[in-house]
Amino acid sequence: MKDYIFEIQLKVRDYECDIQRVVNNAVYQNYLEHARHEYLHSKAISFKELTEQGILLMVSRIEMDFKNSLTSGDVFSVKLWIERQGVKMVFFEDIYRLSDNALCLKARVEAIAKIDGKLTRGEVFETLNL
């Protein structure tokens, strides 16, 4: 496994939990996306500005393996590392509960890039210096 290149800490909010009192499975995708956007900001890349320039970075596939549940009030970290694979940039993201360092989620998020509506060969990822 590679070393993590970015980490963000968040806290579970009450409304993110379902009737079983655990974070709803769909909410984890929000955590993952927020971490990716914050990673871009840390590299001085504005998702909004890219979009305005006709550069669309889009998720093409997500795999999530749920390991342990987060519950209301849990503080957790999302850690990531990336790897270029052909036309895709793959984000490997792990979520850890901080109170016991339990791995809660392992995710693989594949992203592609379109420029002016056309799929690229991924060269835009190099120009962004990810």
CSV table of C-alpha atoms in Angstrom, one decimal:
chain,number,residue,atom,x,y,z
A,1,MET,CA,0.0,0.0,0.0
A,2,LYS,CA,1.1,3.5,-0.7
A,3,ASP,CA,1.5,6.3,1.8
A,4,TYR,CA,-1.5,8.6,2.2
A,5,ILE,CA,-1.0,12.0,0.6
A,6,PHE,CA,-4.0,13.8,2.1
A,7,GLU,CA,-6.2,13.6,5.2
A,8,ILE,CA,-9.2,15.5,6.5
A,9,GLN,CA,-11.0,15.2,9.8
A,10,LEU,CA,-14.8,15.4,10.1
A,11,LYS,CA,-17.5,14.7,12.6
A,12,VAL,CA,-20.7,12.7,12.1
A,13,ARG,CA,-23.9,14.8,12.4
A,14,ASP,CA,-27.1,13.4,13.8
A,15,TYR,CA,-29.1,13.8,10.6
A,16,GLU,CA,-26.6,11.6,8.7
A,17,CYS,CA,-27.7,8.5,10.7
A,18,ASP,CA,-30.5,6.2,9.7
A,19,ILE,CA,-33.1,4.4,11.8
A,20,GLN,CA,-30.4,1.9,13.0
A,21,ARG,CA,-28.5,4.9,14.4
A,22,VAL,CA,-25.5,4.4,12.2
A,23,VAL,CA,-24.3,6.6,9.3
A,24,ASN,CA,-26.4,5.8,6.2
A,25,ASN,CA,-24.4,4.0,3.5
A,26,ALA,CA,-25.1,6.8,1.0
A,27,VAL,CA,-23.6,9.5,3.3
A,28,TYR,CA,-20.2,7.9,3.0
A,29,GLN,CA,-20.0,9.0,-0.6
A,30,ASN,CA,-20.5,12.6,0.5
A,31,TYR,CA,-17.5,12.2,2.9
A,32,LEU,CA,-15.4,10.8,0.1
A,33,GLU,CA,-16.3,13.5,-2.3
A,34,HIS,CA,-15.7,16.2,0.2
A,35,ALA,CA,-12.2,14.8,0.9
A,36,ARG,CA,-11.4,14.7,-2.9
A,37,HIS,CA,-12.5,18.4,-3.3
A,38,GLU,CA,-10.5,19.4,-0.3
A,39,TYR,CA,-7.5,17.6,-1.7
A,40,LEU,CA,-7.9,19.6,-4.9
A,41,HIS,CA,-8.1,22.8,-2.9
A,42,SER,CA,-4.9,21.8,-1.1
A,43,LYS,CA,-3.3,21.7,-4.6
A,44,ALA,CA,-4.7,25.2,-5.4
A,45,ILE,CA,-7.2,23.6,-7.9
A,46,SER,CA,-10.7,25.0,-8.0
A,47,PHE,CA,-13.3,22.5,-9.1
A,48,LYS,CA,-15.6,25.4,-10.0
A,49,GLU,CA,-12.9,27.1,-12.2
A,50,LEU,CA,-12.1,23.9,-14.0
A,51,THR,CA,-15.8,23.5,-14.8
A,52,GLU,CA,-16.0,27.0,-16.1
A,53,GLN,CA,-13.1,26.3,-18.4
A,54,GLY,CA,-14.9,23.3,-19.8
A,55,ILE,CA,-12.8,20.7,-17.9
A,56,LEU,CA,-15.1,18.2,-16.2
A,57,LEU,CA,-13.6,15.8,-13.7
A,58,MET,CA,-16.2,13.1,-13.1
A,59,VAL,CA,-16.5,9.9,-11.1
A,60,SER,CA,-16.9,6.9,-13.4
A,61,ARG,CA,-16.9,4.1,-10.8
A,62,ILE,CA,-17.0,3.7,-7.0
A,63,GLU,CA,-16.3,0.6,-5.0
A,64,MET,CA,-16.9,0.8,-1.2
A,65,ASP,CA,-16.2,-1.9,1.4
A,66,PHE,CA,-17.9,-1.2,4.7
A,67,LYS,CA,-15.9,-2.4,7.7
A,68,ASN,CA,-17.2,-0.7,10.8
A,69,SER,CA,-20.1,1.7,11.3
A,70,LEU,CA,-19.8,5.3,12.3
A,71,THR,CA,-22.4,6.7,14.6
A,72,SER,CA,-23.6,10.2,15.7
A,73,GLY,CA,-20.8,12.3,17.2
A,74,ASP,CA,-17.9,10.1,15.9
A,75,VAL,CA,-14.9,12.0,14.8
A,76,PHE,CA,-13.2,10.4,11.8
A,77,SER,CA,-10.6,11.0,9.2
A,78,VAL,CA,-10.7,10.4,5.5
A,79,LYS,CA,-7.2,9.5,4.1
A,80,LEU,CA,-6.4,9.2,0.5
A,81,TRP,CA,-3.7,8.4,-2.1
A,82,ILE,CA,-4.0,8.4,-5.8
A,83,GLU,CA,-2.8,6.5,-8.8
A,84,ARG,CA,-3.0,7.1,-12.5
A,85,GLN,CA,-4.3,4.1,-14.4
A,86,GLY,CA,-4.7,4.8,-18.2
A,87,VAL,CA,-7.3,7.4,-18.8
A,88,LYS,CA,-8.4,7.3,-15.1
A,89,MET,CA,-7.2,8.8,-11.9
A,90,VAL,CA,-8.0,6.4,-9.1
A,91,PHE,CA,-8.5,7.7,-5.6
A,92,PHE,CA,-8.0,5.2,-2.8
A,93,GLU,CA,-9.8,6.5,0.2
A,94,ASP,CA,-10.0,5.1,3.7
A,95,ILE,CA,-12.1,6.3,6.6
A,96,TYR,CA,-10.9,5.7,10.2
A,97,ARG,CA,-12.8,6.4,13.4
A,98,LEU,CA,-10.4,8.4,15.6
A,99,SER,CA,-11.5,7.2,19.0
A,100,ASP,CA,-10.2,3.6,18.3
A,101,ASN,CA,-8.5,4.0,14.9
A,102,ALA,CA,-11.0,1.5,13.5
A,103,LEU,CA,-11.1,1.2,9.7
A,104,CYS,CA,-14.7,2.0,8.8
A,105,LEU,CA,-14.6,2.1,5.0
A,106,LYS,CA,-12.2,1.3,2.1
A,107,ALA,CA,-13.1,2.9,-1.2
A,108,ARG,CA,-11.8,3.0,-4.7
A,109,VAL,CA,-13.0,5.9,-6.8
A,110,GLU,CA,-12.2,6.1,-10.5
A,111,ALA,CA,-12.3,9.5,-12.1
A,112,ILE,CA,-12.2,10.5,-15.7
A,113,ALA,CA,-11.8,13.9,-17.4
A,114,LYS,CA,-13.7,15.5,-20.3
A,115,ILE,CA,-12.7,18.7,-22.0
A,116,ASP,CA,-15.4,20.5,-23.9
A,117,GLY,CA,-17.6,17.4,-23.8
A,118,LYS,CA,-14.9,14.9,-25.1
A,119,LEU,CA,-13.3,12.2,-23.1
A,120,THR,CA,-9.6,12.8,-22.6
A,121,ARG,CA,-6.8,10.3,-22.4
A,122,GLY,CA,-6.2,11.6,-18.9
A,123,GLU,CA,-3.4,14.0,-19.8
A,124,VAL,CA,-5.3,16.7,-17.9
A,125,PHE,CA,-4.4,14.9,-14.6
A,126,GLU,CA,-0.7,15.6,-15.3
A,127,THR,CA,-1.3,19.3,-16.1
A,128,LEU,CA,-3.1,19.6,-12.8
A,129,ASN,CA,0.0,18.2,-11.0
A,130,LEU,CA,-2.1,15.8,-8.9
